[in-house]
């Protein structure tokens, strides 16, 4: 995120294509609550940190500006001579700051996992960078023999790439995409990454992400249609010309655009083919309006272009899915073709996969895949609450209307995900090996706790009772504040390989931007993550608490830069305060490093030395800071005393 000494710092420790709704294969007492009841949400977010509504033309102009200056941006980030940046998405906030998301290439090849976000002030000064790969990319060669037979068998067109999303050094690789269908009839887009030198499989992920008219689930609704006289179609001219088609049990193509003579659609029953079209079209409109009115995003890609919907996919198909390849949502009719998967939350879930794919692009595998699914569930709930439809009221359940289990129970529960029998309530080592539809429970549980808090309560007539990992309570901040934090983190801070620990960083930074480092909202984010076993609880009495700043800070050559960390702890700092430093620099002997306490006292931890010619500084320094108050803004001050060599603060953290 961009630097903001007034309030920011973190506490705590190119690949997505499609997704489906279903995976194949403590307080006590009762309260009547609402998504924004008496929890600490009276404070309003900093309006300057909220995104502005960009028209498609304004967005295109910002991306063009980024494309024009991309060479200079790459140079300022110390990227290698063979690397180039390609702007993919952009967010502009009301204070004039601009956050541009780039893909990287190396010698013309796409770098998978190389995406980064550059944060600039209103005046165009780079204030911070979020990136998964630090420093320049280097591989021995970009020449490789033709794809191995096993690769050729998987797909006709193997794409040569640089694989940099793993924990090892970047390597030359082949990416293939296998088509066909999955076991349940869902289209298959299985991406496989293979080392170009050894033929070893490095990674794989699924590209298909599983998900007035008379509707089946939402009552009589208003629809955006086009036409006049005796010919109308389900084409929403006010929402990017979103269209809804009837596949009529087919599994390919677009099918037939829904048309009608009198502009009155469906009869509320599944036997009328138009009814499912009404629900899907209505859900798409609600989702469009939510992202535009709440988050300033015009359409899934932010370019004002509507996706399209397809209903009546297959026969007895119990699923719904989003595909980037067609920029469309697809819905089955459920068991017996009587329960189409076209409720408000399912529509919002599927369209949000598209939003994620065009922002953070969270890889649909491992922990990032769980976050991808969780993001779709989170905004499905947010859209449902925002719709304020009396026939389908807002709740923290997923798919409660479509009866996918055949017993009236919802598909997923956000207050206690494990109630579905498979989802996970809390993080644990190895959760990345769990199906993304179930590892998403950690994100869902976090978001519910952040919005509503722990313990028993009733919201819109639904009873909830959310536990916590450590059996300590959490106080919610209201859904309207929680949704803004999650969206800001998604759009400005998360990357393709973000895991749960990095999601904690991103949401804490978002909360600091919107509400301030010492706000109740910021503290609630930390408490909610700790309540699902991601990071530790903030505040007094919590041993081993860590505060971290992972932003990049360029070191002037010569000159001084300071990286801040704001700490909210009672009492004094310990006599064994540890400062762990990660600095990238071409000659570490040039650097002088001080830890600066909130009262301005500087503790020298490293002197410059003409004889210390190694690169980089990766070290942990112990400081006796027992005379200092812990609370306040601590700074890592780095001074480059000689010219010619350069670098940046990669990250640093304090351990109390």
XYZ file of C-alpha atoms in Angstrom:
656
model
C 0.000 0.000 0.000
C 1.138 3.560 -0.234
C 2.976 4.985 2.707
C 1.040 7.080 5.168
C 2.957 7.873 8.352
C -0.207 9.309 9.869
C -1.905 5.973 10.247
C -0.541 2.969 8.388
C 1.503 -0.094 9.133
C 0.709 -3.737 9.444
C 0.244 -5.920 12.460
C 0.924 -9.620 12.032
C 2.777 -12.132 10.943
C -2.283 -13.782 -13.645
C -3.730 -16.902 -12.881
C -7.460 -17.054 -12.245
C -9.887 -17.783 -15.060
C -13.177 -19.291 -13.759
C -15.076 -20.586 -10.639
C -18.082 -22.696 -9.618
C -20.413 -22.338 -6.672
C -20.077 -25.943 -5.497
C -16.883 -27.966 -5.147
C -16.711 -31.120 -7.197
C -16.169 -33.926 -5.427
C -17.658 -15.848 23.533
C -20.582 -13.802 24.194
C -23.870 -15.146 25.539
C -27.478 -14.149 25.313
C -29.509 -13.064 22.295
C -29.565 -9.694 20.634
C -31.688 -8.324 17.840
C -29.063 -6.991 15.484
C -28.694 -5.475 12.066
C -25.612 -5.415 9.824
C -24.770 -1.975 11.171
C -26.088 -1.945 14.710
C -24.460 -0.650 17.872
C -21.014 -2.006 17.093
C -18.162 0.545 16.751
C -19.118 1.719 13.283
C -20.202 5.223 14.214
C -16.902 6.477 12.797
C -17.112 7.014 9.058
C -14.303 5.938 6.750
C -11.920 8.594 5.497
C -13.729 9.800 2.377
C -10.416 10.547 0.693
C -9.479 6.858 0.847
C -12.674 5.682 -0.873
C -12.636 4.978 -4.618
C -14.229 7.449 -6.996
C -16.601 6.324 -9.725
C -14.537 6.251 -12.884
C -16.282 6.370 -16.234
C -14.961 3.850 -18.789
C -13.189 6.736 -20.560
C -11.564 8.010 -17.350
C -10.397 4.499 -16.485
C -8.994 3.993 -19.993
C -7.133 7.318 -19.761
C -5.507 6.319 -16.451
C -4.426 2.972 -17.894
C -3.052 4.738 -20.974
C -1.083 7.117 -18.732
C 0.351 4.083 -16.911
C 1.241 2.434 -20.225
C 2.989 5.585 -21.430
C 5.169 5.828 -18.309
C 5.660 2.098 -17.690
C 9.339 2.109 -18.664
C 10.110 4.867 -16.159
C 8.046 3.054 -13.522
C 9.945 -0.190 -14.112
C 13.256 1.648 -13.782
C 12.189 3.308 -10.520
C 11.310 -0.150 -9.141
C 14.761 -1.516 -10.064
C 13.353 -4.112 -12.450
C 15.760 -5.813 -14.789
C 16.499 -4.660 -18.342
C 14.528 -7.588 -19.794
C 11.424 -6.834 -17.732
C 8.423 -4.808 -18.790
C 5.216 -3.760 -17.031
C 1.716 -4.024 -18.477
C -1.015 -2.042 -16.657
C -4.111 -4.203 -16.041
C -6.354 -2.405 -13.554
C -6.506 0.935 -11.779
C -8.222 2.489 -8.761
C -8.387 6.222 -8.109
C -9.334 7.460 -4.659
C -11.085 10.701 -3.776
C -7.837 12.191 -2.420
C -6.330 11.900 -5.901
C -4.088 8.921 -5.146
C -3.882 6.290 -7.891
C -3.282 2.565 -7.427
C -2.233 0.795 -10.631
C -2.001 -2.989 -10.936
C 0.598 -4.295 -13.387
C 1.509 -7.640 -14.902
C 5.219 -8.235 -15.553
C 6.949 -9.828 -18.528
C 10.516 -11.079 -18.889
C 12.060 -11.107 -22.353
C 8.500 -10.942 -23.688
C 7.247 -13.898 -21.607
C 4.477 -13.472 -19.010
C 5.660 -13.793 -15.404
C 3.083 -15.844 -13.514
C 3.008 -14.509 -9.966
C 4.798 -11.308 -10.935
C 1.859 -8.952 -10.543
C 2.409 -5.823 -8.474
C 0.514 -2.689 -7.411
C 2.097 0.763 -7.536
C 0.656 3.416 -5.204
C 1.051 7.042 -6.280
C 0.101 10.361 -4.688
C -2.113 12.909 -6.420
C 1.055 14.476 -7.798
C 2.308 11.197 -9.275
C 4.983 10.400 -6.680
C 5.389 6.681 -5.943
C 4.684 6.155 -2.244
C 4.658 2.373 -2.018
C 4.591 -0.896 -3.923
C 2.905 -4.220 -3.128
C 4.583 -7.125 -4.875
C 5.128 -10.799 -4.320
C 8.523 -10.967 -6.067
C 11.156 -8.621 -4.708
C 13.834 -7.278 -7.009
C 14.622 -8.177 -10.611
C 13.809 -11.496 -12.317
C 16.636 -13.572 -13.729
C 16.551 -16.935 -15.493
C 19.458 -18.627 -17.239
C 17.727 -18.743 -20.632
C 14.322 -18.264 -22.222
C 15.120 -20.806 -24.909
C 13.622 -24.215 -24.371
C 13.154 -27.341 -26.334
C 9.670 -27.949 -27.663
C 7.160 -28.951 -25.035
C 7.618 -32.494 -23.766
C 5.172 -35.147 -25.058
C 3.301 -35.130 -21.743
C 2.780 -31.390 -22.099
C 1.688 -31.679 -25.721
C -0.811 -34.352 -24.764
C -2.389 -32.067 -22.178
C -3.043 -29.261 -24.656
C -2.303 -28.364 -28.249
C -1.072 -24.876 -27.475
C 1.489 -24.830 -24.654
C 2.416 -21.301 -23.569
C 5.992 -20.530 -22.528
C 6.064 -18.518 -19.271
C 8.231 -17.574 -16.317
C 6.899 -19.321 -13.205
C 7.513 -17.085 -10.184
C 4.518 -17.813 -7.954
C 6.222 -20.584 -5.998
C 8.671 -20.407 -3.114
C 11.689 -21.297 -5.251
C 13.582 -19.072 -7.684
C 11.754 -18.181 -10.934
C 12.104 -20.748 -13.717
C 11.221 -21.090 -17.369
C 8.047 -23.161 -17.699
C 5.221 -24.312 -19.950
C 1.576 -23.544 -19.181
C -1.114 -25.797 -20.662
C -4.895 -25.687 -20.434
C -6.868 -28.922 -20.697
C -10.480 -28.648 -21.849
C -13.457 -30.988 -21.840
C -15.819 -31.443 -18.911
C -15.405 -32.213 -15.212
C -17.172 -35.176 -13.623
C -20.343 -33.225 -12.800
C -20.626 -31.680 -16.265
C -18.955 -28.367 -15.436
C -16.642 -27.149 -18.213
C -12.975 -27.906 -17.570
C -10.131 -25.407 -17.878
C -7.331 -27.101 -15.929
C -4.135 -25.037 -16.030
C -0.882 -26.939 -15.456
C 2.567 -25.369 -15.055
C 5.538 -27.591 -15.967
C 9.260 -26.861 -15.566
C 10.607 -26.400 -19.111
C 13.968 -27.953 -18.217
C 13.053 -30.935 -16.045
C 9.449 -31.597 -17.092
C 8.406 -31.574 -13.427
C 4.869 -30.433 -12.642
C 5.100 -27.210 -10.632
C 1.485 -26.210 -10.093
C -2.071 -26.631 -11.335
C -5.371 -24.865 -10.827
C -8.905 -24.997 -12.193
C -9.964 -22.168 -14.439
C -13.726 -22.637 -14.197
C -14.933 -21.190 -10.923
C -17.856 -22.981 -9.442
C -21.189 -20.054 -7.912
C -41.287 -6.199 -14.302
C -40.582 -9.963 -13.980
C -42.014 -12.684 -11.828
C -38.999 -14.339 -10.216
C -38.873 -17.637 -8.369
C -36.912 -16.326 -5.387
C -37.344 -12.544 -5.226
C -41.017 -11.892 -5.981
C -42.129 -9.329 -8.560
C -39.102 -7.300 -9.643
C -38.190 -4.545 -12.074
C -35.917 -5.580 -14.936
C -33.712 -3.661 -17.321
C -34.921 -4.616 -20.799
C -34.623 -3.240 -24.335
C -37.246 -2.936 -27.050
C -40.640 -1.522 -27.809
C -43.982 -2.492 -29.242
C -44.205 -6.256 -29.489
C -40.508 -7.119 -29.186
C -38.518 -6.872 -25.942
C -35.338 -8.662 -24.905
C -33.495 -9.281 -21.637
C -30.857 -6.719 -22.583
C -30.078 -4.185 -19.867
C -29.107 -1.014 -21.692
C -28.350 0.868 -18.462
C -25.910 -1.757 -17.186
C -23.437 -2.331 -19.979
C -25.944 -4.178 -22.199
C -25.958 -7.236 -19.970
C -27.893 -9.982 -21.767
C -29.532 -13.156 -20.458
C -29.799 -16.239 -22.678
C -31.678 -19.550 -22.602
C -29.402 -22.564 -23.175
C -32.464 -24.830 -23.180
C -30.509 -27.766 -21.655
C -27.504 -27.188 -23.901
C -23.942 -27.016 -22.571
C -22.193 -24.810 -25.136
C -22.650 -21.589 -27.032
C -24.859 -18.729 -25.886
C -28.245 -20.252 -26.626
C -31.142 -17.948 -27.439
C -31.599 -14.404 -26.119
C -34.792 -14.181 -24.065
C -37.481 -12.152 -25.870
C -41.067 -11.280 -24.979
C -43.997 -9.473 -26.577
C -45.377 -7.536 -23.588
C -42.280 -6.978 -21.379
C -43.766 -9.039 -18.540
C -41.500 -11.988 -17.861
C -41.974 -15.371 -16.205
C -44.631 -16.526 -13.761
C -42.558 -17.356 -10.684
C -42.462 -21.114 -11.360
C -39.603 -23.222 -12.728
C -41.852 -24.679 -15.409
C -41.817 -21.308 -17.170
C -38.444 -20.982 -18.900
C -38.426 -17.202 -18.475
C -38.560 -17.408 -14.661
C -34.926 -18.494 -14.252
C -33.973 -15.782 -16.728
C -35.765 -13.207 -14.576
C -33.839 -14.251 -11.445
C -30.470 -14.300 -13.225
C -31.085 -10.954 -14.943
C -32.271 -9.360 -11.696
C -29.286 -10.732 -9.736
C -26.881 -9.377 -12.329
C -28.492 -5.927 -12.102
C -28.299 -5.904 -8.298
C -24.627 -6.896 -8.423
C -23.808 -4.228 -11.019
C -25.563 -1.575 -8.911
C -23.819 -2.715 -5.722
C -20.293 -2.478 -7.126
C -20.999 0.837 -8.851
C -22.841 2.561 -5.997
C -20.886 1.167 -3.030
C -17.381 0.762 -4.480
C -17.368 3.022 -7.542
C -16.671 0.154 -9.969
C -18.524 0.322 -13.288
C -18.968 -3.314 -14.283
C -16.909 -6.384 -13.538
C -13.827 -5.115 -15.360
C -14.483 -1.503 -14.389
C -14.824 -0.618 -18.093
C -18.621 -0.220 -18.241
C -19.102 -3.415 -20.265
C -21.717 -5.890 -19.053
C -21.115 -9.627 -18.893
C -23.892 -12.021 -19.949
C -25.849 -14.783 -18.252
C -26.873 -18.237 -19.453
C -29.621 -20.224 -17.723
C -30.982 -23.789 -18.134
C -27.496 -25.286 -18.533
C -27.574 -29.075 -18.979
C -30.103 -31.412 -17.395
C -30.470 -31.651 -13.608
C -27.201 -29.705 -13.334
C -26.701 -28.751 -9.691
C -24.177 -25.940 -10.030
C -23.428 -22.463 -11.346
C -20.125 -21.094 -12.596
C -18.248 -18.077 -13.896
C -15.845 -18.205 -16.866
C -13.405 -15.479 -17.847
C -13.089 -17.044 -21.280
C -16.675 -16.106 -22.171
C -17.054 -13.277 -19.625
C -20.285 -14.896 -18.523
C -22.248 -16.535 -15.708
C -23.941 -19.903 -16.217
C -26.677 -21.509 -14.095
C -28.014 -25.043 -13.867
C -31.594 -25.882 -12.882
C -30.767 -28.096 -9.908
C -32.133 -31.527 -9.053
C -35.265 -32.328 -11.028
C -34.747 -29.068 -12.943
C -36.941 -27.434 -10.300
C -34.484 -25.307 -8.274
C -32.447 -23.130 -10.651
C -29.294 -21.800 -9.000
C -30.281 -18.211 -9.793
C -30.898 -16.621 -6.386
C -29.486 -13.158 -5.590
C -26.501 -14.445 -3.624
C -25.559 -17.042 -6.242
C -25.635 -14.413 -9.014
C -23.517 -12.053 -6.908
C -21.141 -14.904 -6.003
C -20.495 -15.748 -9.664
C -20.089 -12.158 -10.842
C -17.667 -11.504 -7.985
C -15.389 -14.221 -9.351
C -15.118 -11.929 -12.367
C -14.338 -8.907 -10.192
C -11.629 -10.868 -8.365
C -10.167 -12.054 -11.652
C -9.896 -8.454 -12.819
C -8.423 -7.101 -9.570
C -6.258 -9.282 -7.296
C -6.537 -12.259 -9.674
C -6.285 -14.688 -6.756
C -5.052 -18.054 -8.026
C -7.850 -20.616 -7.762
C -5.817 -23.115 -5.766
C -4.319 -23.311 -2.266
C -4.955 -20.513 0.241
C -5.373 -17.906 -2.498
C -8.130 -20.114 -3.943
C -9.892 -20.196 -0.577
C -9.674 -16.402 -0.453
C -11.058 -16.248 -4.000
C -14.098 -18.332 -3.009
C -14.455 -16.484 0.295
C -14.458 -13.145 -1.532
C -17.370 -14.330 -3.675
C -19.315 -15.418 -0.587
C -18.503 -12.163 1.225
C -19.817 -9.944 -1.543
C -22.746 -12.288 -2.188
C -23.888 -11.486 1.361
C -23.136 -7.790 0.889
C -25.166 -7.618 -2.355
C -28.059 -9.461 -0.716
C -28.156 -7.038 2.230
C -27.814 -4.069 -0.128
C -30.703 -5.305 -2.304
C -33.117 -5.007 0.629
C -35.550 -7.442 -1.033
C -38.318 -8.548 1.323
C -38.616 -11.917 -0.438
C -34.915 -12.666 -0.057
C -33.632 -10.719 2.936
C -29.957 -10.237 3.661
C -28.242 -12.990 5.642
C -24.856 -14.598 6.258
C -25.686 -17.842 4.510
C -24.944 -18.870 0.920
C -27.569 -20.463 -1.305
C -30.309 -20.672 1.310
C -33.003 -20.246 -1.378
C -31.911 -22.907 -3.855
C -32.229 -25.934 -1.515
C -29.102 -27.493 -2.972
C -28.973 -30.139 -0.211
C -32.621 -31.116 -0.639
C -33.428 -30.569 3.047
C -33.892 -26.807 3.175
C -30.401 -26.078 4.524
C -28.065 -23.546 2.865
C -24.917 -24.426 0.995
C -22.608 -22.519 3.389
C -22.721 -20.709 6.734
C -20.506 -17.707 7.411
C -20.942 -17.483 11.202
C -19.767 -21.062 11.724
C -18.640 -22.547 8.393
C -18.175 -26.076 9.776
C -21.954 -26.404 10.130
C -22.024 -27.547 6.497
C -19.958 -30.593 7.477
C -16.869 -29.753 5.403
C -15.870 -26.072 5.598
C -13.169 -24.912 7.985
C -13.806 -22.419 10.785
C -10.154 -21.536 11.404
C -6.775 -21.483 9.721
C -4.232 -24.278 10.288
C -1.027 -25.344 8.596
C -1.987 -27.368 5.532
C -5.349 -25.696 4.905
C -4.074 -24.852 1.443
C -4.472 -28.539 0.573
C -8.224 -28.390 1.234
C -10.756 -27.834 -1.574
C -11.111 -24.073 -2.057
C -14.860 -24.225 -1.377
C -14.096 -25.414 2.157
C -10.860 -23.540 2.949
C -12.890 -20.410 2.135
C -14.559 -20.888 5.507
C -11.683 -19.042 7.186
C -12.352 -15.892 5.136
C -16.126 -16.200 5.592
C -15.793 -16.655 9.358
C -13.425 -13.688 9.604
C -15.786 -11.447 7.668
C -18.811 -12.441 9.732
C -16.923 -11.774 12.979
C -15.641 -8.453 11.677
C -19.163 -7.408 10.654
C -21.266 -8.765 13.519
C -18.976 -10.027 16.255
C -19.035 -13.324 18.135
C -21.786 -14.905 20.212
C -25.535 -15.386 19.846
C -27.691 -12.835 18.008
C -30.627 -12.542 15.614
C -30.249 -10.629 12.340
C -33.196 -10.219 9.964
C -34.923 -13.070 11.759
C -31.974 -15.486 11.416
C -30.224 -16.845 14.521
C -26.434 -16.855 14.597
C -23.931 -17.967 17.228
C -20.355 -17.502 16.057
C -17.491 -19.086 18.048
C -13.837 -18.014 18.044
C -10.640 -20.055 17.857
C -9.328 -18.781 21.212
C -12.741 -18.549 22.930
C -12.307 -14.792 23.331
C -15.022 -12.394 22.136
C -14.933 -10.203 19.042
C -16.917 -6.979 18.641
C -18.107 -6.317 15.097
C -17.880 -3.035 13.195
C -20.940 -3.434 10.950
C -21.186 -4.834 7.453
C -20.958 -1.450 5.714
C -17.531 -0.788 7.196
C -16.347 -4.383 6.807
C -17.271 -4.513 3.098
C -15.305 -1.331 2.385
C -12.228 -2.755 4.127
C -12.382 -6.038 2.193
C -12.926 -4.339 -1.170
C -10.071 -1.880 -0.647
C -7.790 -4.773 0.288
C -8.900 -6.745 -2.788
C -8.625 -3.867 -5.261
C -5.475 -2.142 -3.982
C -3.394 -4.564 -1.919
C -3.928 -8.300 -2.557
C -1.941 -10.093 -5.254
C -2.419 -13.322 -7.211
C -0.603 -15.462 -4.609
C -1.960 -13.769 -1.458
C -2.448 -16.264 1.379
C -4.306 -15.818 4.672
C -1.360 -14.156 6.401
C -1.054 -11.686 3.536
C -4.828 -11.104 3.532
C -4.457 -10.087 7.179
C -1.801 -7.560 6.162
C -3.942 -6.247 3.306
C -7.089 -5.784 5.392
C -5.195 -4.159 8.254
C -3.626 -1.712 5.820
C -7.049 -1.021 4.311
C -8.520 -0.413 7.770
C -5.630 1.933 8.625
C -6.224 3.908 5.427
C -9.980 4.171 5.928
C -10.257 4.617 9.691
C -6.776 5.245 11.090
C -4.132 3.116 12.737
C -5.540 3.616 16.247
C -9.217 3.191 15.338
C -11.626 0.622 16.731
C -12.088 -0.652 13.176
C -8.363 -1.347 12.765
C -8.222 -3.160 16.084
C -11.354 -5.158 15.207
C -9.679 -6.444 12.031
C -6.751 -7.766 14.091
C -9.114 -9.331 16.657
C -11.255 -10.987 13.974
C -8.210 -12.536 12.255
C -6.862 -13.804 15.580
C -10.302 -15.298 16.247
C -9.838 -17.543 13.180
C -6.195 -18.327 14.114
C -4.489 -15.897 11.739
C -2.093 -13.730 13.731
C -2.294 -12.757 17.383
C -4.646 -10.583 19.393
C -3.537 -6.946 19.740
C -3.238 -5.053 22.986
C -1.767 -5.677 26.448
C -1.040 -9.114 27.782
C -0.428 -10.661 24.377
C 3.117 -12.116 24.329
C 5.024 -12.223 21.085
C 2.912 -9.554 19.422
C 4.383 -8.482 16.089
C 3.936 -5.236 14.177
C 5.129 -5.198 10.578
C 5.427 -2.815 7.641
C 5.809 -4.652 4.318
C 5.751 -1.606 2.034
C 8.764 -0.811 -0.130
C 10.573 2.449 0.771
C 13.157 3.651 -1.739
C 16.424 4.779 -0.087
C 17.803 8.057 -1.545
C 21.356 7.797 -2.880
C 22.597 9.471 -0.762
C 19.924 10.435 1.760
C 17.561 9.204 4.480
C 14.198 7.443 4.480
C 11.947 6.367 7.373
C 9.472 3.483 7.406
C 6.802 3.786 10.156
C 4.997 1.248 12.307
C 2.191 2.430 14.576
C 1.849 0.377 17.759
C -1.178 0.221 20.054
C 0.025 -1.514 23.248
C -0.129 -0.604 26.905
C 2.980 -0.251 29.074
C 6.618 0.035 28.115
C 8.549 -1.729 25.412
C 10.662 -4.684 26.605
C 14.395 -4.754 27.210
C 14.609 -7.295 24.390
C 12.659 -5.448 21.707
C 13.561 -7.068 18.383
C 13.707 -5.208 15.085
C 13.877 -7.596 12.129
C 15.099 -5.813 9.012
C 14.975 -6.812 5.323
C 16.741 -4.245 3.128
C 17.666 -4.775 -0.518
C 20.809 -2.800 -1.398
C 23.805 -3.217 -3.701
C 26.381 -2.226 -1.032
C 25.292 -2.594 2.560
C 28.369 -0.805 3.880
C 26.825 2.480 2.721
C 23.944 2.123 5.168
C 23.433 3.487 8.669
C 20.334 2.147 10.462
C 18.495 3.540 13.500
C 15.403 2.382 15.338
C 13.513 5.536 16.332
C 11.140 5.403 19.315
C 7.839 7.341 19.412
C 9.462 10.103 21.509
C 12.204 10.588 18.897
C 14.982 8.692 20.699
C 17.187 6.973 18.113
C 18.833 3.607 18.802
C 21.721 2.898 16.432
C 21.613 -0.741 15.301
C 24.055 -0.591 12.384
C 26.851 1.788 11.399
C 28.117 2.358 7.880
C 31.450 0.766 6.963
C 33.567 1.058 3.838
C 34.763 -2.515 4.440
C 31.265 -4.090 4.502
C 30.892 -4.747 0.770
C 28.158 -7.411 0.800
C 24.669 -6.891 -0.653
C 21.482 -6.445 1.380
C 20.737 -6.306 5.104
C 18.748 -9.207 6.515
C 19.156 -9.193 10.286
C 17.384 -9.059 13.630
C 18.616 -6.449 16.101
C 17.810 -6.510 19.825
C 17.292 -3.152 21.547
C 16.862 -2.372 25.249
C 13.843 -0.072 24.925
C 12.432 -0.645 28.392
C 12.402 3.114 29.082
C 10.132 3.759 26.082
C 6.347 3.684 25.944
C 5.280 0.949 23.560
C 2.348 2.897 22.096
C 3.039 5.304 19.268
C 4.783 5.376 15.910
C 8.163 3.646 15.722
C 10.370 4.240 12.690
C 13.157 2.439 10.930
C 15.510 5.196 9.762
C 17.919 4.206 6.995
C 20.597 6.597 5.760
C 22.716 5.996 2.654
C 25.924 7.955 3.371
C 27.612 7.452 -0.031
C 26.456 7.703 -3.637
C 26.549 5.178 -6.519
C 24.770 2.219 -4.852
C 21.026 2.056 -4.280
C 18.230 -0.023 -2.776
C 15.035 -0.011 -0.732
C 13.517 -1.130 2.565
C 11.710 -4.334 1.630
C 10.053 -4.864 5.028
C 10.695 -4.698 8.764
C 8.909 -5.710 11.939
C 8.959 -5.194 15.682
C 8.562 -8.094 18.085
C 7.606 -7.187 21.647
